[in-house]
Each structure stands twice: as C-alpha cells, then as structure tokens.
Short mmCIF file of C-alpha atoms in Angstrom, two decimals:
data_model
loop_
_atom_site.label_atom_id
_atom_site.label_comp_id
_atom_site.label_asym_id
_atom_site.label_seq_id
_atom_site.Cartn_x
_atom_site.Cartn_y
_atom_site.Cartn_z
CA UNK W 1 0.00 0.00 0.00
CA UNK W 2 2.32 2.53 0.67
CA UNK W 3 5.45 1.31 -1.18
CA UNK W 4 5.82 4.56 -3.38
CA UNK W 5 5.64 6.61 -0.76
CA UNK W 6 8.22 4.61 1.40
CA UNK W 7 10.39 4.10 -1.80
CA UNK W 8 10.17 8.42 -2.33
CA UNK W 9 11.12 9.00 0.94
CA UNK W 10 14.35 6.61 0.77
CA UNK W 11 15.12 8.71 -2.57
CA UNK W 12 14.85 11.52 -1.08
CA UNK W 13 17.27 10.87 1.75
CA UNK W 14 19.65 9.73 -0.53
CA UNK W 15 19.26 12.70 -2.41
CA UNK W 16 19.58 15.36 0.68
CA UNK W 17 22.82 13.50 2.13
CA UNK W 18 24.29 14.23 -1.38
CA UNK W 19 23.88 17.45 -0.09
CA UNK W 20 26.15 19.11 2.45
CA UNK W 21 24.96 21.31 4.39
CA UNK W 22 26.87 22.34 7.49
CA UNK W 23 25.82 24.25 9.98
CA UNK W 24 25.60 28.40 8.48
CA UNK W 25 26.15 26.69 5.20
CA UNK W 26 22.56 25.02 4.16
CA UNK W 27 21.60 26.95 1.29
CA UNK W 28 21.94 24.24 -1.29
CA UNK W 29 19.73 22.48 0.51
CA UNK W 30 17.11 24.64 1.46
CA UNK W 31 16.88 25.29 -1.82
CA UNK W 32 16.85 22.10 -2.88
CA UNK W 33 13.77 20.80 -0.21
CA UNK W 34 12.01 24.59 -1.16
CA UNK W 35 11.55 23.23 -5.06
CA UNK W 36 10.61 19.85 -4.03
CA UNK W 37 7.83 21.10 -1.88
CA UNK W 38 6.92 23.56 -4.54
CA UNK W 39 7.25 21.04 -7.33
CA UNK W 40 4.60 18.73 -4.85
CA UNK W 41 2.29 20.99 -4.43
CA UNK W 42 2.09 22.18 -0.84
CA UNK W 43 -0.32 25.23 -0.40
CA UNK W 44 2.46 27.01 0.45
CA UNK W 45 6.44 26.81 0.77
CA UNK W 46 8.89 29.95 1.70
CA UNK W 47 12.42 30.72 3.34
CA UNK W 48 12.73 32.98 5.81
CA UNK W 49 15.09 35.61 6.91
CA UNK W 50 17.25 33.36 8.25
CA UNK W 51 16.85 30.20 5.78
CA UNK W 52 14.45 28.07 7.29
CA UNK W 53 12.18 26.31 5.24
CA UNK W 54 8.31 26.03 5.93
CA UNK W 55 5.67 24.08 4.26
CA UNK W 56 1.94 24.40 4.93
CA UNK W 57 -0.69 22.21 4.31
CA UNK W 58 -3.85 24.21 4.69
CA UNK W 59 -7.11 23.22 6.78
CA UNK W 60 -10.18 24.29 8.36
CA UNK W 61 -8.21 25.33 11.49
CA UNK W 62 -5.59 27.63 11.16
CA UNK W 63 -4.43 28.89 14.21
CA UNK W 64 -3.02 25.95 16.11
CA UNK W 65 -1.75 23.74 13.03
CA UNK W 66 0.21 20.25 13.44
CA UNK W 67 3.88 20.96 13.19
CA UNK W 68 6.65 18.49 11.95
CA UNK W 69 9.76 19.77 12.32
CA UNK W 70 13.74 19.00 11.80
CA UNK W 71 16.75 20.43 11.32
CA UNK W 72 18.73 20.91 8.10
CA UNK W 73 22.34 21.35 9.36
CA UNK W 74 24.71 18.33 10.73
CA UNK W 75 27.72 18.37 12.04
CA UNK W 76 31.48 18.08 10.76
CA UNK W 77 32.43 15.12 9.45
CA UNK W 78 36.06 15.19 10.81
CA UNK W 79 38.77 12.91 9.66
CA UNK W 80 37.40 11.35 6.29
CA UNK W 81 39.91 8.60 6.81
CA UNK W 82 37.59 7.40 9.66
CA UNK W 83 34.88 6.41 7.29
CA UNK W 84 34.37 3.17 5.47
CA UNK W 85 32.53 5.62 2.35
CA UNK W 86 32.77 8.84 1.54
CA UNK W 87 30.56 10.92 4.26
CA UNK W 88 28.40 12.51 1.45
CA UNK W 89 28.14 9.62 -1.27
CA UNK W 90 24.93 8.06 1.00
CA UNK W 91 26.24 4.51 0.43
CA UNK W 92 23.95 1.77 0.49
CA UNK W 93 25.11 -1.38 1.80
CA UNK W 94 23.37 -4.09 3.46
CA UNK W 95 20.40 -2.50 4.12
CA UNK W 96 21.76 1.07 5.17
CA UNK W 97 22.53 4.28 4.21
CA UNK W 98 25.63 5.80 5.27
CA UNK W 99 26.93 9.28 5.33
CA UNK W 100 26.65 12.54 7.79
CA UNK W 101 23.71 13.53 8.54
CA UNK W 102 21.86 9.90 7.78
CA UNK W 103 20.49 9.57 10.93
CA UNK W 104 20.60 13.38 11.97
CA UNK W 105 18.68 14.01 10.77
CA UNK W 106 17.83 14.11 6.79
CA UNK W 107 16.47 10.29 6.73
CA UNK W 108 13.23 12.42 8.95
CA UNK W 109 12.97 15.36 6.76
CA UNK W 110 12.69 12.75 4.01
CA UNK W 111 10.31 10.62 5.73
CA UNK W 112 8.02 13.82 6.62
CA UNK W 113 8.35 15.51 3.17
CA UNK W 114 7.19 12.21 1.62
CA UNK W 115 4.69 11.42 4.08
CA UNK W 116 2.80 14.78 3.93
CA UNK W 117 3.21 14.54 0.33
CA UNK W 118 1.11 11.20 0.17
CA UNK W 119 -1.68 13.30 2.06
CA UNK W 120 -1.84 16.22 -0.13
CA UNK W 121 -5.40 16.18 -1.70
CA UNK W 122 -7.07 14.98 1.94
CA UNK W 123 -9.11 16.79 3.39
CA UNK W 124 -7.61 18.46 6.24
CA UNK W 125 -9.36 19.57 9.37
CA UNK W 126 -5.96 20.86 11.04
CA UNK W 127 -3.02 22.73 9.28
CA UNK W 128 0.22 20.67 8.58
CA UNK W 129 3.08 22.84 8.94
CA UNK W 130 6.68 21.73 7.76
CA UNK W 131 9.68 23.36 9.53
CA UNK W 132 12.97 22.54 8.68
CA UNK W 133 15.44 24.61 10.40
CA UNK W 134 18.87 26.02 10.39
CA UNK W 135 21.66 26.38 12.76
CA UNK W 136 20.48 23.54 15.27
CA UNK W 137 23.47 21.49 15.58
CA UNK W 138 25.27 24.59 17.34
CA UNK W 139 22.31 26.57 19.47
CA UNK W 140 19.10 24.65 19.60
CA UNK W 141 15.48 26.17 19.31
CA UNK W 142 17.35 29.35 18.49
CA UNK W 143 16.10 29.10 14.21
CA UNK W 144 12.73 27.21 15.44
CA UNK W 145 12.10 30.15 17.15
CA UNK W 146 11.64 32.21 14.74
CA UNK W 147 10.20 30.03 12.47
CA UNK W 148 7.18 30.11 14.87
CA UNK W 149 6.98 33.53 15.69
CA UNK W 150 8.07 35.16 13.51
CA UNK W 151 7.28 33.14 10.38
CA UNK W 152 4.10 31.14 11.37
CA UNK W 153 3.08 33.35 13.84
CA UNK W 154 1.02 30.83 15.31
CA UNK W 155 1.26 28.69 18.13
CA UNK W 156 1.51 25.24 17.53
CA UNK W 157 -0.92 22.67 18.69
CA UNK W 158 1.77 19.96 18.52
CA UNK W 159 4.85 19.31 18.00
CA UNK W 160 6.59 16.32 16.19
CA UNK W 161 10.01 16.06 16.40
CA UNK W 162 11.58 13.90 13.56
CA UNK W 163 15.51 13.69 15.42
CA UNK W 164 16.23 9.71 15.55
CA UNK W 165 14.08 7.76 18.37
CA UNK W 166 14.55 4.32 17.09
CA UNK W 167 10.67 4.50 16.27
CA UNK W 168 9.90 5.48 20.00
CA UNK W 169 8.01 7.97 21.47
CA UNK W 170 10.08 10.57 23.22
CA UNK W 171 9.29 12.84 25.72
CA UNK W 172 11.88 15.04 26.70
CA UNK W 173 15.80 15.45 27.59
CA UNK W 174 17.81 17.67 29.67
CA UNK W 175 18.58 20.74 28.99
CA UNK W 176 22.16 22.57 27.71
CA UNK W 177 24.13 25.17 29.10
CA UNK W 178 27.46 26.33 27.64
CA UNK W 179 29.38 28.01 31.45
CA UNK W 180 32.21 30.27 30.20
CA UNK W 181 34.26 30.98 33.22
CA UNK W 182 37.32 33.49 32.74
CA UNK W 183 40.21 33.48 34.76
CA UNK W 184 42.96 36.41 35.32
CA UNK W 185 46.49 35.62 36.42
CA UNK W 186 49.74 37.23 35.83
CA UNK W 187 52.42 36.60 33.82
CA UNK W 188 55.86 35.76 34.63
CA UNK W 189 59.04 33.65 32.91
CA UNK W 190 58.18 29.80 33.22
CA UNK W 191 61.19 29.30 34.94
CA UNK W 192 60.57 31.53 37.69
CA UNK W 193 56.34 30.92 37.97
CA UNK W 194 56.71 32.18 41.73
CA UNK W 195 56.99 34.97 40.21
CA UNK W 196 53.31 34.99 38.66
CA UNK W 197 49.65 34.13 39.14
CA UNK W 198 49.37 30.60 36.50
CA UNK W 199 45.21 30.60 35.65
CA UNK W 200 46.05 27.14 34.80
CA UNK W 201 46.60 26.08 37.81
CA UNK W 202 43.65 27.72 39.19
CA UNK W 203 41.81 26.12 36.43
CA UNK W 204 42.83 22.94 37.89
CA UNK W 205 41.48 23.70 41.11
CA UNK W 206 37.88 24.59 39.02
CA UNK W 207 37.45 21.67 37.40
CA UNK W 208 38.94 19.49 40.38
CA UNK W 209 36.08 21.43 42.38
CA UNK W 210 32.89 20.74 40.24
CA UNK W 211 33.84 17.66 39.19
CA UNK W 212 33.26 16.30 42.80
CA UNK W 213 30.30 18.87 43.39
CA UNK W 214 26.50 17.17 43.55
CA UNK W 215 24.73 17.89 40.93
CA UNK W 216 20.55 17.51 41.16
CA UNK W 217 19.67 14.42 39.40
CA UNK W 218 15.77 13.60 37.80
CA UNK W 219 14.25 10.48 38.23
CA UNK W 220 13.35 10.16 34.25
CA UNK W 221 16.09 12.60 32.76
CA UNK W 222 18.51 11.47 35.08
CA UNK W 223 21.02 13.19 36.75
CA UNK W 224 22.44 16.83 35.61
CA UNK W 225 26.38 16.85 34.72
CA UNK W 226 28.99 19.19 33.82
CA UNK W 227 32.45 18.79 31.46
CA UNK W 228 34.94 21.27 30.22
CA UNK W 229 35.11 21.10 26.66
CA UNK W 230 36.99 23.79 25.45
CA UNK W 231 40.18 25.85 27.12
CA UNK W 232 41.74 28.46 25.67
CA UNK W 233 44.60 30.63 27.37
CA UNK W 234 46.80 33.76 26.69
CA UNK W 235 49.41 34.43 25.45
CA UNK W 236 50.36 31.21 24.17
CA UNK W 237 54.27 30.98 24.53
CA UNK W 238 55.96 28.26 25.79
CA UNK W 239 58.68 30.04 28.12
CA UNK W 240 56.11 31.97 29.45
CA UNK W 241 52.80 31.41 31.76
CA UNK W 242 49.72 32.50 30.68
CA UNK W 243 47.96 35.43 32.59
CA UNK W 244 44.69 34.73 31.04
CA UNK W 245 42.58 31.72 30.87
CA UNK W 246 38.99 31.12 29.37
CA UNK W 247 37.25 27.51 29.83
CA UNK W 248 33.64 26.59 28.63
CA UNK W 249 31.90 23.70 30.78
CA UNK W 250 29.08 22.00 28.94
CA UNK W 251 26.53 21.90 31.62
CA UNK W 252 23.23 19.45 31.23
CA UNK W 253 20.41 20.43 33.17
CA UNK W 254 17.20 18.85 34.49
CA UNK W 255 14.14 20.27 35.24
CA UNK W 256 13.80 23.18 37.53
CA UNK W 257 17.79 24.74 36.89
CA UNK W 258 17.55 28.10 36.06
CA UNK W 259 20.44 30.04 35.32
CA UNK W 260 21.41 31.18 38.30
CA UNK W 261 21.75 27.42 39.29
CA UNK W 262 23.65 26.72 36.72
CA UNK W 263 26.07 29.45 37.86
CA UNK W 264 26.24 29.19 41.70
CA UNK W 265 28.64 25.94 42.15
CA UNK W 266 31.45 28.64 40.38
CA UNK W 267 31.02 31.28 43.52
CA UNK W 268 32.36 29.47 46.36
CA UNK W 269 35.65 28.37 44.54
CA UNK W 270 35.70 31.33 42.08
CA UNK W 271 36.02 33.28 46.27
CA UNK W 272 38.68 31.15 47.66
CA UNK W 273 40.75 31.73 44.18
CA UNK W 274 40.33 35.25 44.68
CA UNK W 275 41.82 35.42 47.92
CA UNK W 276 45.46 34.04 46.52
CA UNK W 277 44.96 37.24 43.51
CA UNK W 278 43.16 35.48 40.43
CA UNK W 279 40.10 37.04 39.01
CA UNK W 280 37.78 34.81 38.11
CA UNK W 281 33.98 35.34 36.72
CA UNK W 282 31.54 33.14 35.27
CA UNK W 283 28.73 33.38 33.08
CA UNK W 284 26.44 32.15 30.28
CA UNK W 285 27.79 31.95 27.32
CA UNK W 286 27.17 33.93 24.24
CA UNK W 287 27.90 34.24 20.34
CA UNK W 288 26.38 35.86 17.19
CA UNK W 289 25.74 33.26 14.70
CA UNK W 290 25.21 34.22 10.82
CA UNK W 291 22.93 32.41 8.87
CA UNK W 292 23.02 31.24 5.19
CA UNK W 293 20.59 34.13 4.43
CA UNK W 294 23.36 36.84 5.93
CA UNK W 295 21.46 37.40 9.20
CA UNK W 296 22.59 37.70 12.38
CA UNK W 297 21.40 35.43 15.10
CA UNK W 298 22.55 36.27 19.21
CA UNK W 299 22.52 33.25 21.07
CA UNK W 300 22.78 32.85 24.90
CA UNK W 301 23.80 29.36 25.53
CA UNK W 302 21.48 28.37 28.26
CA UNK W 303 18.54 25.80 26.77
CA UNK W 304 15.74 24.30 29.01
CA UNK W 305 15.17 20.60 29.64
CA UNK W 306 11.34 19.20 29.26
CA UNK W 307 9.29 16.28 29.72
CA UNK W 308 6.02 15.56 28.58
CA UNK W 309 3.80 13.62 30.89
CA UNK W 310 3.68 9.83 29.23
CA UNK W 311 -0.75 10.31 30.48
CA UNK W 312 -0.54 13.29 28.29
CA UNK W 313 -3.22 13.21 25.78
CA UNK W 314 -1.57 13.47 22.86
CA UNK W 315 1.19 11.50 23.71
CA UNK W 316 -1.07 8.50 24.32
CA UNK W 317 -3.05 9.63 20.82
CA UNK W 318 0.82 9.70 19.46
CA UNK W 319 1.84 6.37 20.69
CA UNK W 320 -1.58 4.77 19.62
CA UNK W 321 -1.26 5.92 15.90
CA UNK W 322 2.49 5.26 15.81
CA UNK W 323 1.69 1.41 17.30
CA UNK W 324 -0.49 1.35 14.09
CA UNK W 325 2.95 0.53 12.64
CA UNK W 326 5.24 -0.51 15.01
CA UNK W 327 3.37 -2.64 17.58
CA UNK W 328 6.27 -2.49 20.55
CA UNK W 329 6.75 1.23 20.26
CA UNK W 330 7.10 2.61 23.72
CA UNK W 331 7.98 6.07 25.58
CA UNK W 332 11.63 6.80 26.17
CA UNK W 333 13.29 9.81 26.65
CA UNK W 334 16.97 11.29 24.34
CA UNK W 335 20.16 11.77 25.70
CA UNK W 336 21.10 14.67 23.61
CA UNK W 337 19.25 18.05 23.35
CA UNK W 338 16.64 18.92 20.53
CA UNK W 339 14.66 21.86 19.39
CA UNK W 340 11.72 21.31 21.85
CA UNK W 341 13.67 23.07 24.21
CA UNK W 342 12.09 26.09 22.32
CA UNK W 343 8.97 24.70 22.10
CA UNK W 344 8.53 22.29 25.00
CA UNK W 345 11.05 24.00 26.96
CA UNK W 346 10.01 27.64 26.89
CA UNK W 347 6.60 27.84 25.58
CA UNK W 348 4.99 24.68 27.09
CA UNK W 349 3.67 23.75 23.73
CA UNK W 350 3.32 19.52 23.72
CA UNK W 351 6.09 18.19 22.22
CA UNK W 352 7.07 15.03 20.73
CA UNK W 353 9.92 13.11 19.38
CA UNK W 354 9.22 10.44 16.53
CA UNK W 355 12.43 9.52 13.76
CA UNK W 356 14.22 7.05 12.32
CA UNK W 357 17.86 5.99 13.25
CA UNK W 358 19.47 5.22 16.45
CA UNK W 359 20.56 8.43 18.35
CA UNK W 360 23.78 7.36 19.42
CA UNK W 361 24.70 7.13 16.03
CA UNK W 362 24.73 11.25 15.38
CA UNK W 363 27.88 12.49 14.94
CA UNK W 364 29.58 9.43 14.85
CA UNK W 365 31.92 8.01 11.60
CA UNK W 366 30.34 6.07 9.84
CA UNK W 367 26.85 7.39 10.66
CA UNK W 368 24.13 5.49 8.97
CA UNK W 369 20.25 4.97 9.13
CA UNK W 370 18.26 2.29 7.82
CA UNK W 371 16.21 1.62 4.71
CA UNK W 372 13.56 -0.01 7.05
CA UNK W 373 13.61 2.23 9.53
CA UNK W 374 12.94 5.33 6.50
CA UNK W 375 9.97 3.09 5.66
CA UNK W 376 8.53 2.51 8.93
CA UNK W 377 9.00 6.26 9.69
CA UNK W 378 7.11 7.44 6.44
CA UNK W 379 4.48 4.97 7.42
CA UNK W 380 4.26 6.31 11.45
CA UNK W 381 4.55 9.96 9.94
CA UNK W 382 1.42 9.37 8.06
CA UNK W 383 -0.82 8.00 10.96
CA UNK W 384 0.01 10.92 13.08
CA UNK W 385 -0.78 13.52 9.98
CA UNK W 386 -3.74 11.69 10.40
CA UNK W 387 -4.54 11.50 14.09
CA UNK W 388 -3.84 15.23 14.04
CA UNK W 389 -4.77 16.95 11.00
CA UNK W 390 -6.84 15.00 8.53
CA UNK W 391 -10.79 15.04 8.83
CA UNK W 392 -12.49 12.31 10.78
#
C-alpha cells in the first residue's frame, strides 16, 4: 500500500545526504527541499530571513496547526579517513545508508516531506506545517524560534520532532548550558612561575572542584552533569605562563535549573581563588551566529530541559497511531538536546519526538540509518498527519 511513498522517501534521503549542508552553510539544501515542496504541491512553501524552510498544508483550522519539524544542518564530518565511504556519497550497503547527517537528521525530513506529500489532496481539518530549520546542531530552538513567531506566527498545537528515536516515542531530555568561566592571572618567565599568578593552575582547582560537586539528578532525565570542553589561554608561549585563561563547561540540566543554578557551584571556589589574587567570573555563554541568508542570530547558551507527561493526551493519541505501525513502540526519553527546548522548553507547547535511526549514532563516523527504519518512519509519519490533522 504505501510502497511509493516509502520508496520516495528513501530517494529523497539519498538525495539530501548528497547534499552538504553544514551548519551556516545550508543553502543548497534549502533550496533544494524549497523546489521539491513547490514542485509537490504544498499550499504554500517559503524561506525565511534566516533560511528556514516552511511548508503548509492548509485546513479548516488555522491557528493551532500540526507541526513536523527538523533540522537541516549536521555536524562536521572530521577525519574522512575514519569512514568506510565517503561521508556525502549516502552509500547503500546491506540495508543502510551511510553518510553525515543519515540519521541526523535528513532520513526524517525525508520521511516527513514524503509522508505529507502522500496526504496532499485529503481533506484536512488541522493545518500541517513543515519546519525545517537552520543552525540547530550549534544553538538549539534558536532558528525554530523564529520560524514560529516570527514566520508562522502561530502557536503550535503539537509538535513532532523527527531527530532519531529508534521508532519510539520521546518525551523530553535535559537541557544545555554552555558556562564560560574566565580566569585572570599574571604573567611571569616559566622558569621563575613564583613569580606569577598561572590561571592554569587555578583552572585545575575549578574543574577538580565541580567535578566532585553534587549535581541535582531527575528520576526520568537522570542526573544533571557538567564537562569542560573547550580551554583556551593567553598568550600562548611556551617560556612563558599565561595570565589569562577562558574555559567553557558543557553543563546538562534537568528540570527546575535556572540560570542562576547553573552558575552558583562557580562562587564558592571562584572566592577562595580570589583570595590568593586570580580574578575569576563566570557566566552564560554567548555568540552571534550568521545564517546562510546573511542574518545575524545572538545566542545565549542556556537551553531548558522538558518532559512531557507519558498520560498526556496526545502523547497517548501519538503512541496509539504510531503502534499502528510498530506494535512495541514505547515512551523513552533522548540523551542529547533537541529543538523542543524552544517549544517544549520555553513555551509549554506539547512536544514530541518520533524519527528514524538510532541516536547514538549522530555524529559518529560512519553514521548510517536504515532503509527499514525510512519506511517505517514514512508509514508512522502518516498516521500521526492523520490523528492530528486530517478530517475524521
């Protein structure tokens, strides 16, 4: 029954991974998904001002349509020599398609273009709304955003989230906080550092510090952590210690953390540091990203964690239609962080997570999805278009 469909979507992810489309850099293929949408017939398909691409089905109800939504970006390859094929030539073997940004996420957009596409000429009681967004990989919810409000300018009634669930249900994930904590010393000549204030060492004593500090812990999300990721000090000679030092910590959250919690384990140690001469301060951090269209995007790195309550309505609606198609889908939750913390996260709108792939997968060598999994996903996209939009 719905081979053609299943068999376009496959194409079609074949098709985008041909595609790069890093992060800043999707233009190709926004362009590329805007003329296929046009070409299909949607009622309507733009970009926006900052390259996102959205789709509309129209219905009788307008102002709280059905949104599926993904993002078009992935993330570096790295060293090609790590892959078994080419990142971009979407190999097929044995069943799968490999290449970056398989299973993160272009296998969904595929699935949802062709699954809406099989719908077009229903009747449809609720507007379907296609948003595929920019920029995700680096600040999430930051291009959904303003797909909804400034774009769509209407609030959604739900939210499906096409990042890879291996044909779950989820409902949620901690949230993301990037810590930038700067540290002052003084220089000196490295073989006299008595003679100076070395931030690395009191960098040591940071990390040393919050790594042994108790962090609040969920019992679904599980517990909150922290890691420094990036470090980064001045000037960089080797005779001579730095006096300035700048570390990021990759804080996840659970529910509840505000910023302020996220920031309070760096005062008591950031004090004692002080008293031997170091400044030290600590902060959210915060970037201007530029999209593909040439606009400017600020970011503060600080993104909410959500869960959706597994006796939610639609969730149970969700995981009925879904089970339509795969009989032992269930309700699990992601380890990594999504759009929804826009959506769920911010605005409280019900959220949902529904893809093909395994997530631990993304971002991996050697990434790949598979064909069966694009199939069953076309098919589950369809039951929820209509659970949620089509007439009754």
């Amino acid at each position: 029954m719905y081979s053609v469909v299943e068999n376009k979507a496959v194409e079609y992810t074949i098709n985008f991974v041909k595609i790069p489309s890093p992060s800043g850099k999707e233009k190709e293929l926004a362009l590329y998904i805007r003329d296929l949408l046009e070409k299909a017939g949607f009622d309507r398909v733009l970009i926006d001002t900052v390259g996102n691409v959205i789709a509309l089905i129209k219905g009788t109800v307008w102002d709280e349509p059905l949104v599926l939504e993904g993002h078009m970006d992935h993330v570096s390859p790295g060293d090609i020599r790590q892959w078994k094929y080419h990142p971009f030539s979407a190999k097929i073997v044995e069943g799968k398609i490999f290449g970056r940004g398989t299973v993160d996420m272009k296998a969904a957009l595929a699935s949802m273009i062709a699954a809406s596409e099989h719908l077009l000429g229903k009747e449809f009681e609720r507007t379907l709304a296609l948003i595929f967004t920019v920029l995700e990989e680096p600040a999430e919810g930051v291009a959904f955003k303003i797909a909804v409000e400034e774009t769509l300018r209407r609030r959604p009634y739900l939210v499906i989230l096409g990042e890879a669930s291996s044909l779950n249900i989820k409902l949620g994930h901690r949230g993301r906080a990037l810590i930038e904590v700067n540290i002052v010393g003084k220089t000196a000549h490295a073989s006299m550092p008595h003679l100076g204030l070395n931030p690395i060492i009191a960098l040591s004593e940071i990390i040393n510090y919050v790594e042994n500090i108790e962090l609040p812990k969920h019992e679904i999300l599980g517990k909150a952590t922290i890691a420094p990721t990036i470090i980064d000090c001045e000037p960089k000679c080797s005779p001579q210690i730095p006096d300035t030092c700048k570390v990021i910590f990759d804080r996840r959250t659970v529910l509840g953390e505000k910023k302020e919690n996220v920031l309070e384990i760096f005062y008591t140690i950031s004090r004692k540091l002080e008293r031997k001469g170091f400044k030290v301060s600590a902060k959210v951090a915060t970037e201007t990203l530029r999209s593909w269209t040439g606009k400017n995007i600020h970011v503060e790195y600080f993104f909410p964690s959500w869960l959706i309550n597994k006796e939610n309505t639609l969730a149970l609606r969700s995981l009925n239609a879904i089970r339509n198609v795969v009989k032992d889908s269930g309700f699990s939750i992601w380890n990594f962080s999504t759009d929804g913390v826009y959506s769920a996260g911010e605005k409280n709108i019900v959220t949902l997570g529904f893809g093909p792939g395994n997530e631990k997968l993304a971002h991996q060598p050697n990434e790949w999805v598979s064909i069966n999994d694009i199939r069953i996903a076309t098919r589950g996209y369809i039951e929820l278009i209509k659970e949620f939009a089509l007439e009754h």
